[in-house]
Coordinates of C-alpha atoms and ligand atoms in Angstrom, one line a residue:
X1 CA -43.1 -312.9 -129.7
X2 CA -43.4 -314.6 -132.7
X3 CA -42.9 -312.4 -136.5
X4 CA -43.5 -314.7 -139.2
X5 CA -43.5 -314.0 -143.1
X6 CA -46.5 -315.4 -145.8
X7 CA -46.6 -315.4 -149.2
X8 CA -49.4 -316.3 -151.4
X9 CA -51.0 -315.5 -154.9
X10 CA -53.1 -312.4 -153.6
X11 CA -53.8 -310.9 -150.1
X12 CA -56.9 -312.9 -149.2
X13 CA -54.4 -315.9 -149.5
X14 CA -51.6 -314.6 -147.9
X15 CA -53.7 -313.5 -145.4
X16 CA -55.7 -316.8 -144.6
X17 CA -51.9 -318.3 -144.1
X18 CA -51.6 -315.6 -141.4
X19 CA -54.7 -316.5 -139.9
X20 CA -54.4 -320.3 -140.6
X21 CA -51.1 -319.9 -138.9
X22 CA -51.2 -317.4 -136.1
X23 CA -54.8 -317.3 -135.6
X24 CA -56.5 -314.0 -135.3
X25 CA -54.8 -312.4 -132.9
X26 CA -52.1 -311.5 -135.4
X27 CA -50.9 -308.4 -136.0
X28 CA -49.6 -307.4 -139.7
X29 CA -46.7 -305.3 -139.6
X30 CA -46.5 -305.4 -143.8
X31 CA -48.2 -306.3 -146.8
X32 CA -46.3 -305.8 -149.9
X33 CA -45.9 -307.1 -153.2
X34 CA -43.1 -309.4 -154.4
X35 CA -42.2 -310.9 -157.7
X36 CA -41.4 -314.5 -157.0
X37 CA -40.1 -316.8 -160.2
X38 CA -42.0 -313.8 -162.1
X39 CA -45.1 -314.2 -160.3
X40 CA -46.8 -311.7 -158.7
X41 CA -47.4 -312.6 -154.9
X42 CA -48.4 -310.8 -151.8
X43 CA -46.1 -311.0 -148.8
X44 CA -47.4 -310.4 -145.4
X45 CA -45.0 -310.4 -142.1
X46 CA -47.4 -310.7 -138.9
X47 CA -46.9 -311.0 -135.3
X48 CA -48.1 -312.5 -132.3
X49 CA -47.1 -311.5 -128.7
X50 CA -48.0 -315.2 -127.4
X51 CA -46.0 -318.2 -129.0
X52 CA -47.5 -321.1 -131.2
X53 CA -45.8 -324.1 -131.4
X54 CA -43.4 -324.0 -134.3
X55 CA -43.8 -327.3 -135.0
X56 CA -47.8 -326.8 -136.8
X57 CA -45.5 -324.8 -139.1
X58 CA -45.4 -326.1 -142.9
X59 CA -41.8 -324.5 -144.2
X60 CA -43.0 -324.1 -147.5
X61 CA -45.5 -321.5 -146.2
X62 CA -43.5 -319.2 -144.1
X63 CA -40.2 -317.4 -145.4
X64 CA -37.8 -315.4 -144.3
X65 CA -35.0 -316.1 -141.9
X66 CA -36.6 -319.2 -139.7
X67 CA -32.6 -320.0 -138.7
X68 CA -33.4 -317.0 -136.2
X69 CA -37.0 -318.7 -135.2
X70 CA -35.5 -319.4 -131.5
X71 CA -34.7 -315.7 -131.0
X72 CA -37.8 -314.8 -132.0
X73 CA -39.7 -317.1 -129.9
X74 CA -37.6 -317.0 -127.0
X75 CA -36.4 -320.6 -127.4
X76 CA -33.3 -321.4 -125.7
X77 CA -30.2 -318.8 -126.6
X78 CA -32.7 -316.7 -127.9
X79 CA -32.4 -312.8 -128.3
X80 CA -36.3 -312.4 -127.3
X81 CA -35.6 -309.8 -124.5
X82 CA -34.2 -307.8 -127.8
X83 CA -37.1 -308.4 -129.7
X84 CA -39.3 -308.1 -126.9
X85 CA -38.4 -304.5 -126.1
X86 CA -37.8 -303.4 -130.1
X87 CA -41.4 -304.6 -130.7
X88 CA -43.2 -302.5 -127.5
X89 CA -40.9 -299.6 -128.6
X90 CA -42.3 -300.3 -132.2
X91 CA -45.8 -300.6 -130.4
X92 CA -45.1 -297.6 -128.2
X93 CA -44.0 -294.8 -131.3
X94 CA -47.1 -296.4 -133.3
X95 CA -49.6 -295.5 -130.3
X96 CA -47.9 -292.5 -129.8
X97 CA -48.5 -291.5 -133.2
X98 CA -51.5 -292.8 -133.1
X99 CA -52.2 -290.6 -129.7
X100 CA -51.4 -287.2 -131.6
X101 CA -54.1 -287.8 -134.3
X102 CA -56.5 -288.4 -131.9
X103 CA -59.0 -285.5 -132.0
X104 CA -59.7 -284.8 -128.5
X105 CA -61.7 -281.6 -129.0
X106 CA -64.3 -284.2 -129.2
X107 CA -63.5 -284.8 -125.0
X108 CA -65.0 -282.3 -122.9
X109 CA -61.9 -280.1 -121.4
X110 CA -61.5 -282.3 -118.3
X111 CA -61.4 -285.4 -119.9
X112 CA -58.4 -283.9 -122.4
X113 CA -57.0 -282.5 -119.5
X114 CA -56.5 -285.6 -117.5
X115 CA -55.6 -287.6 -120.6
X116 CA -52.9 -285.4 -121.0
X117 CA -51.7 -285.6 -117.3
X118 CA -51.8 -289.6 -118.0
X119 CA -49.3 -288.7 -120.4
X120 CA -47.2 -287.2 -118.4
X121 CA -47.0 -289.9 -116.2
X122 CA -45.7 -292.2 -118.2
X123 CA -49.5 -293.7 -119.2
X124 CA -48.6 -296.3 -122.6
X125 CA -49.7 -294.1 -125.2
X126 CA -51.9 -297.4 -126.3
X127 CA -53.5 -297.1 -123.0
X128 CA -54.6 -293.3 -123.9
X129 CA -55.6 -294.4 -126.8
X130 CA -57.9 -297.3 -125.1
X131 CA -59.4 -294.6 -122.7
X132 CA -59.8 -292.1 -125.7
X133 CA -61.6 -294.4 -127.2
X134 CA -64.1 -295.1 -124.3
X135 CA -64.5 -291.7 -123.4
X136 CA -65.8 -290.9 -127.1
X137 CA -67.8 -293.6 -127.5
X138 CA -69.9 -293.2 -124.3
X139 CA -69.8 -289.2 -123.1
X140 CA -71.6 -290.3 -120.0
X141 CA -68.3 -292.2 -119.2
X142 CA -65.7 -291.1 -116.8
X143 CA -62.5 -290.9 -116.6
X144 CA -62.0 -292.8 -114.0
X145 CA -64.8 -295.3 -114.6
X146 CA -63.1 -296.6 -117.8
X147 CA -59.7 -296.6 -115.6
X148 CA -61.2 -298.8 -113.3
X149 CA -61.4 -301.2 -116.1
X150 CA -58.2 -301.5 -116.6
X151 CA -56.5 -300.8 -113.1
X152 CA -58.7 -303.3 -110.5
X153 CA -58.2 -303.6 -107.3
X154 CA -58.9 -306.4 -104.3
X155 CA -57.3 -305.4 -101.1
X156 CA -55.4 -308.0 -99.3
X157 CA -57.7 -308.7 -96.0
X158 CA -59.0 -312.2 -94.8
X159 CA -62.0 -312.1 -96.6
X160 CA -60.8 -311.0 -100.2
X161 CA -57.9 -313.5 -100.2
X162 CA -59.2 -316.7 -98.9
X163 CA -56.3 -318.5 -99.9
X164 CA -54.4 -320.2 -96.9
X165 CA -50.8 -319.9 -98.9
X166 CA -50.0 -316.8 -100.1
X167 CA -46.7 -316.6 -102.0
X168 CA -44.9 -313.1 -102.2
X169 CA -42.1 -312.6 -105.4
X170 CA -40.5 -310.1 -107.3
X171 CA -37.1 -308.1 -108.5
X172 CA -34.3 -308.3 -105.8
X173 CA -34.3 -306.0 -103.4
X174 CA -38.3 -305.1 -103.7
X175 CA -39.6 -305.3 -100.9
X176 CA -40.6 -309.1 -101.5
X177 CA -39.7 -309.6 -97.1
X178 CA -40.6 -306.8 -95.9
X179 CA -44.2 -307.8 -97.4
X180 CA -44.3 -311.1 -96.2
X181 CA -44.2 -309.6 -92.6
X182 CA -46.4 -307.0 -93.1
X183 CA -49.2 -309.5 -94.5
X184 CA -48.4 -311.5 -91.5
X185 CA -48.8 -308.7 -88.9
X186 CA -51.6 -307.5 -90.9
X187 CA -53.8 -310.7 -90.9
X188 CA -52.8 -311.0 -86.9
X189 CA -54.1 -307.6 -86.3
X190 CA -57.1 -308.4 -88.1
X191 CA -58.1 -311.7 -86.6
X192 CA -55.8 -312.2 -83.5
X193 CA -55.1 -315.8 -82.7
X194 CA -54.5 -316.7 -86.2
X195 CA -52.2 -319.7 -87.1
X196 CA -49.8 -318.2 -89.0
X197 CA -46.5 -319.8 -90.4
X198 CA -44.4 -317.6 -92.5
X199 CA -41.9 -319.6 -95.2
X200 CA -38.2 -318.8 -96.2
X201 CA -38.0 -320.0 -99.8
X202 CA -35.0 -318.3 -100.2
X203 CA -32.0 -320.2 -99.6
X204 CA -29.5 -317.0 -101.0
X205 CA -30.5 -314.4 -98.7
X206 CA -29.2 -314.9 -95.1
X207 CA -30.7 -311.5 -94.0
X208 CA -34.1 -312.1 -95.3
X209 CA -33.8 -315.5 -93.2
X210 CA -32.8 -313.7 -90.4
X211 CA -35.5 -311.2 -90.5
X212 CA -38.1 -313.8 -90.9
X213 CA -37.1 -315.5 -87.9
X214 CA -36.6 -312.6 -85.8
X215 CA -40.0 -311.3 -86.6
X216 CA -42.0 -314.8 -85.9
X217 CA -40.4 -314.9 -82.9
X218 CA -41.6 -311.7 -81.6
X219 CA -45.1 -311.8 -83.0
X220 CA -45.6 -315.5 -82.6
X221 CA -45.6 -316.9 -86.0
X222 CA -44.2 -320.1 -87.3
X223 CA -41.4 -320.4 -89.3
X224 CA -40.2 -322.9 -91.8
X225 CA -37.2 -323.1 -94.7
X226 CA -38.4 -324.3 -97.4
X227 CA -35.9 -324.1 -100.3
X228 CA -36.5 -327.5 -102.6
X229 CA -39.6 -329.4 -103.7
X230 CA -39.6 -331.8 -100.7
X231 CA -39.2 -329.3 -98.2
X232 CA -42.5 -327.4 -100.1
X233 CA -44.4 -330.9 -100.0
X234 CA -43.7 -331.6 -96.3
X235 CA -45.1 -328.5 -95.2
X236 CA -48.0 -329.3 -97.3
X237 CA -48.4 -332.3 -94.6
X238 CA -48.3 -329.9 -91.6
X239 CA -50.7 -327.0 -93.7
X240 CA -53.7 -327.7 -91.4
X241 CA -51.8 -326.8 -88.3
X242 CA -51.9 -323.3 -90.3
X243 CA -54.9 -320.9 -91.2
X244 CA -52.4 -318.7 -93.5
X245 CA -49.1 -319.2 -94.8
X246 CA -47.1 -317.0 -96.3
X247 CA -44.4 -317.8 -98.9
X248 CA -40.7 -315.2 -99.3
X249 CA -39.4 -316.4 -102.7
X250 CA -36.2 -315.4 -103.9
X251 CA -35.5 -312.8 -106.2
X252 CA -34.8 -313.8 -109.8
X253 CA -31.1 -313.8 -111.1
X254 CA -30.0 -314.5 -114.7
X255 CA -32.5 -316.2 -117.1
X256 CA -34.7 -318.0 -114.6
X257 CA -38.4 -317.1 -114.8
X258 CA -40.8 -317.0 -112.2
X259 CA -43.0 -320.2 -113.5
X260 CA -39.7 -322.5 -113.7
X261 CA -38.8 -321.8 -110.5
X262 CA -42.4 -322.6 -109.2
X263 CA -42.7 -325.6 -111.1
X264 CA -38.9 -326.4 -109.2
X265 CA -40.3 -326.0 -106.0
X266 CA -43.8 -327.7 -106.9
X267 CA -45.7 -324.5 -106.2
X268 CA -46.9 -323.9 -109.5
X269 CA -49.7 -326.6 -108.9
X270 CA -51.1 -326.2 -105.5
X271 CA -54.3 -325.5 -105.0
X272 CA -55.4 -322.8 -102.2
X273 CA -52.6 -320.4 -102.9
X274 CA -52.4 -317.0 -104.4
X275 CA -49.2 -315.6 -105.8
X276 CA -48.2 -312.2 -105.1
X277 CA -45.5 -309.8 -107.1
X278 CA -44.0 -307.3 -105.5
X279 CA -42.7 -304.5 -108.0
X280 CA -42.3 -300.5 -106.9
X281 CA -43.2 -297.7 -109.3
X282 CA -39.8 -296.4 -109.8
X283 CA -38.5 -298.7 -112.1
X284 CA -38.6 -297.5 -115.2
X285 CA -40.8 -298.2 -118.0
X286 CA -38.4 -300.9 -119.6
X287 CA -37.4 -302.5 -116.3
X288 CA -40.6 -302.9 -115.9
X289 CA -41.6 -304.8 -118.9
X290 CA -38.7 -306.8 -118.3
X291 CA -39.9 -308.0 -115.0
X292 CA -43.3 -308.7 -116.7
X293 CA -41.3 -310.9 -118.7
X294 CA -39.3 -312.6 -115.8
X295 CA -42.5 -313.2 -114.0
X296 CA -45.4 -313.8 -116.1
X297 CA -47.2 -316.5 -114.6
X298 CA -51.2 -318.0 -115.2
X299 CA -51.7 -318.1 -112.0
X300 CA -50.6 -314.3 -110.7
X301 CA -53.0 -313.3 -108.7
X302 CA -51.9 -309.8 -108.3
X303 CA -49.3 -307.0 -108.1
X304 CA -48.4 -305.5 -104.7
X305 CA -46.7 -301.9 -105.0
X306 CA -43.7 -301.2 -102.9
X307 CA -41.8 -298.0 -102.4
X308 CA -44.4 -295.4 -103.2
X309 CA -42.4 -292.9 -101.4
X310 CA -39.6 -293.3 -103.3
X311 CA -41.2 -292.7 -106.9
X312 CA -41.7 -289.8 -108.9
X313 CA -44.6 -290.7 -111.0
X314 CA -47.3 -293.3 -110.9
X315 CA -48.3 -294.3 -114.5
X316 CA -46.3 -297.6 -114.2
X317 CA -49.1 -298.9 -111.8
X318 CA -51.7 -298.5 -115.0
X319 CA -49.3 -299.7 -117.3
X320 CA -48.3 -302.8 -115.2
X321 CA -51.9 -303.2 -114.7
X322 CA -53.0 -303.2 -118.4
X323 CA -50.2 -305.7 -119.3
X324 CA -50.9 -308.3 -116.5
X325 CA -54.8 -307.4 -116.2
X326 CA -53.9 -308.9 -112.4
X327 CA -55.7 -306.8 -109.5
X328 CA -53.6 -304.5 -106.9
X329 CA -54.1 -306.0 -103.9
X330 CA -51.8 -303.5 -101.5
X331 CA -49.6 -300.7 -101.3
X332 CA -46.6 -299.1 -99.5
X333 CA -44.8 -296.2 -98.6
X334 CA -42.0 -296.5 -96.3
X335 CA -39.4 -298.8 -94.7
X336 CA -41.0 -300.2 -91.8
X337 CA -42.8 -303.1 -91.0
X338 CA -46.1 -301.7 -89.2
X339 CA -48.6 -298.5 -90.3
X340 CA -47.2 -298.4 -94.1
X341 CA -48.9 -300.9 -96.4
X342 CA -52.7 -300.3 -96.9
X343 CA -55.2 -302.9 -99.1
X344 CA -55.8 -300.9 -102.4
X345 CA -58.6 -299.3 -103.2
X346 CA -59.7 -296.8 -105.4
X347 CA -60.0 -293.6 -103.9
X348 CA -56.5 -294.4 -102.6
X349 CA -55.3 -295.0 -106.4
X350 CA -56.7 -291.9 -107.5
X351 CA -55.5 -289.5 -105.1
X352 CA -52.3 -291.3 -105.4
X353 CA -52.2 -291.4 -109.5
X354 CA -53.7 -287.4 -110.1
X355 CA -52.8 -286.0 -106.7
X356 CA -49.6 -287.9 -106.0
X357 CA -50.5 -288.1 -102.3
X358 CA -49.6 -291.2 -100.4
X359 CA -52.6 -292.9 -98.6
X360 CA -50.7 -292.0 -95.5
X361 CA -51.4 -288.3 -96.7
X362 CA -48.3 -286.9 -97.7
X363 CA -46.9 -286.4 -101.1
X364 CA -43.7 -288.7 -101.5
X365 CA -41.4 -285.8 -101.4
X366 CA -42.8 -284.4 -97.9
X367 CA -42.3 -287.4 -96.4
X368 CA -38.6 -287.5 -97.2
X369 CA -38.4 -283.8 -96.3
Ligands
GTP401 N1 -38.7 -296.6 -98.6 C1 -39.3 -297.8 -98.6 N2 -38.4 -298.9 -98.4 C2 -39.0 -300.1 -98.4 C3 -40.4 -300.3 -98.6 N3 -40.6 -301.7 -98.6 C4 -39.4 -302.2 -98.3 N4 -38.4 -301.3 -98.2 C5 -37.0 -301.5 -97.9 O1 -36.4 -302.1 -99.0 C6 -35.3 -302.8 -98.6 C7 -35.4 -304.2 -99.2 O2 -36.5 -304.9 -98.6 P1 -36.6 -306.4 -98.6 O3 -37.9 -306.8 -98.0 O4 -35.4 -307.0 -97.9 O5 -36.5 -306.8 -100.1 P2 -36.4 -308.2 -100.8 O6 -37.2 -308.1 -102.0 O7 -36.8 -309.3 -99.8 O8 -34.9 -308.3 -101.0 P3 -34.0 -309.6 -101.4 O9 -34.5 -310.7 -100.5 O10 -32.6 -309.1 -101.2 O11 -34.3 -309.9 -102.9 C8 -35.3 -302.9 -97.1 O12 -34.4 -301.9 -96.6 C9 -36.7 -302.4 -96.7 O13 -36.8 -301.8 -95.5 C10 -41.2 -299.2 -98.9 O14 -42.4 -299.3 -99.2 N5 -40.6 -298.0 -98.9
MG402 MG1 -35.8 -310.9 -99.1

């Protein structure tokens, strides 16, 4: 995130720097009036999530401290994960407050009543708001028709993901293996016979190697290692002995990010291949927005949810879904390889979201009983 200060003789010119500047996407956190050299001047500190090059910047038109520019814009020895997570909590009170002034005796007592449950959940207050807003606007709308905007869906089978490489990361420890099978024995149950080859990017983890391997071996998949950029292009060579591919990438540790280490394996460019993150809805609200972070990436192509029975609460798959505005493509619920990861859908959101049943049936808690 970028928070830049303007100065100029009145508002409108202060505020065409901002806009000049930061285009219009800004946000203004102030406007106030300073003397400078006895002049009267407007000063306006704005915001933008998304980085501009610094280097458009003319210094005589933005103040303040630009010595702490880098932290601000994530540049190298930066402090952005501070400023990151003090801006969404600035965000998150001004929402909230924003969320008890909204009047929702104008929602019919079902739609306030599931507003508030979406609350409860954890829901970003901004994302009541957003729903608030649609509900109010349009009375013929639903709940969970204006949800749908934000949470979609596109199960993982054959025919919704094309793609012959499919590449599955996320936090250590996520499920991000586990997956990789369970796609595999997925697609074979679906169309027996398939070609399938499943990849060990992860040179660190000698169990997830070993798994891999055992599992081709018993279901008759191919496996490769695949841990540099000329390993990745030489299986490129042999991808037409494949119909799918599926990709285990390592877990991020320290200040990697996913798109470097894509870019280092010369991923980040191929064509044909969909990129999976694998996150589970216990993580808090801040872990999560700190994996959001860690792997942002253009090309994500959507967000698998792991570990269903092991959370409490549910609103982190909306929130995730509002910040990444990438599909779910698949859920799961328990350790195993076979029977516990289903394509998403909506039903199986809903019921899972307001009723807090598993698609398997259970609640989370039953199933652990
Ligand atoms: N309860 C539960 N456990 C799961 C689920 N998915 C995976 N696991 C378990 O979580 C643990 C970690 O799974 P892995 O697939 O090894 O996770 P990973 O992301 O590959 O881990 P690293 O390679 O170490 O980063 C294993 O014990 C899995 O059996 C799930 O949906 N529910
Ligand atoms: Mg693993």
């Amino acid at each position: 995130m970028q928070v830049r200060i303007f100065r100029g003789a009145d508002s409108s010119a202060a505020l065409a720097q901002v806009k000049a500047e930061l285009g219009i996407e800004a946000v203004i956190l102030e406007t106030r009036e300073v003397m400078d050299n006895g002049r009267k001047m407007c000063e306006i500190t704005a915001a933008l999530e998304r980085n501009v090059g610094m280097t458009r910047a003319k210094p005589s038109e933005a103040y303040g401290d630009m010595s702490s520019v880098s932290a601000l814009t994530g540049g190298p020895g930066a402090a952005a994960p501070e400023w990151h997570r003090e801006w969404s909590e600035i965000k998150s009170c001004l929402m909230s407050l924003m969320g008890k002034q909204l009047d929702k005796d104008k929602l019919s007592p079902r739609q306030r009543q599931a507003l508030d449950y979406l609350e409860r959940e954890g829901v970003d207050p901004k994302i009541g708001v957003t729903l608030y807003k649609c509900l109010v606007l349009d009375k013929q709308t639903s709940l969970l028709a204006a949800l749908a905007e934000i949470l979609s869906v596109r199960p993982l089978t054959l025919a919704s993901w094309p793609e012959k490489i499919h590449c599955v990361a996320g936090p250590s420890g996520a499920g991000k293996t586990t997956t990789v099978i369970r796609m595999a024995l997925a697609a074979q149950q679906e169309k027996p016979g398939l070609r399938i080859c499943l990849v060990n990017a992860d040179d660190r983890q000698a169990r997830g190697r070993l798994v891999l391997r055992h599992y081709c071996e018993l279901s008759g998949f191919s496996y490769r290692e695949a841990g540099s950029r000329e390993d990745i292009l030489k299986l490129l060579d042999e991808a037409d002995n494949f119909d799918r591919i599926y990709v285990d990438l390592p877990g991020m540790s320290g200040p990697q990010v996913l798109s470097e280490r894509l870019t280092l394996l010369g991923l980040s460019e191929v064509d044909e291949c969909a990129f999976h993150l694998v996150l589970s809805p216990h993580y808090g609200k801040p872990q999560l927005d700190h994996f959001l972070r860690a792997f942002s990436f253009a090309r994500l192509s959507s967000v698998i949810w792991t570990k269903l029975d092991e959370a409490a609460s549910f609103g982190g798959l909306i929130n995730v879904a509002d910040s990444c505005r990438v599909p779910i493509s698949a859920v799961s619920w328990a350790a195993g390889f076979k029977d516990c990861m289903a394509p998403a859908e909506n039903m199986l959101l809903w019921k899972l979201i307001f009723k807090h049943e598993l698609p398997c049936g259970q609640a989370p808690e039953k199933l652990h009983a």
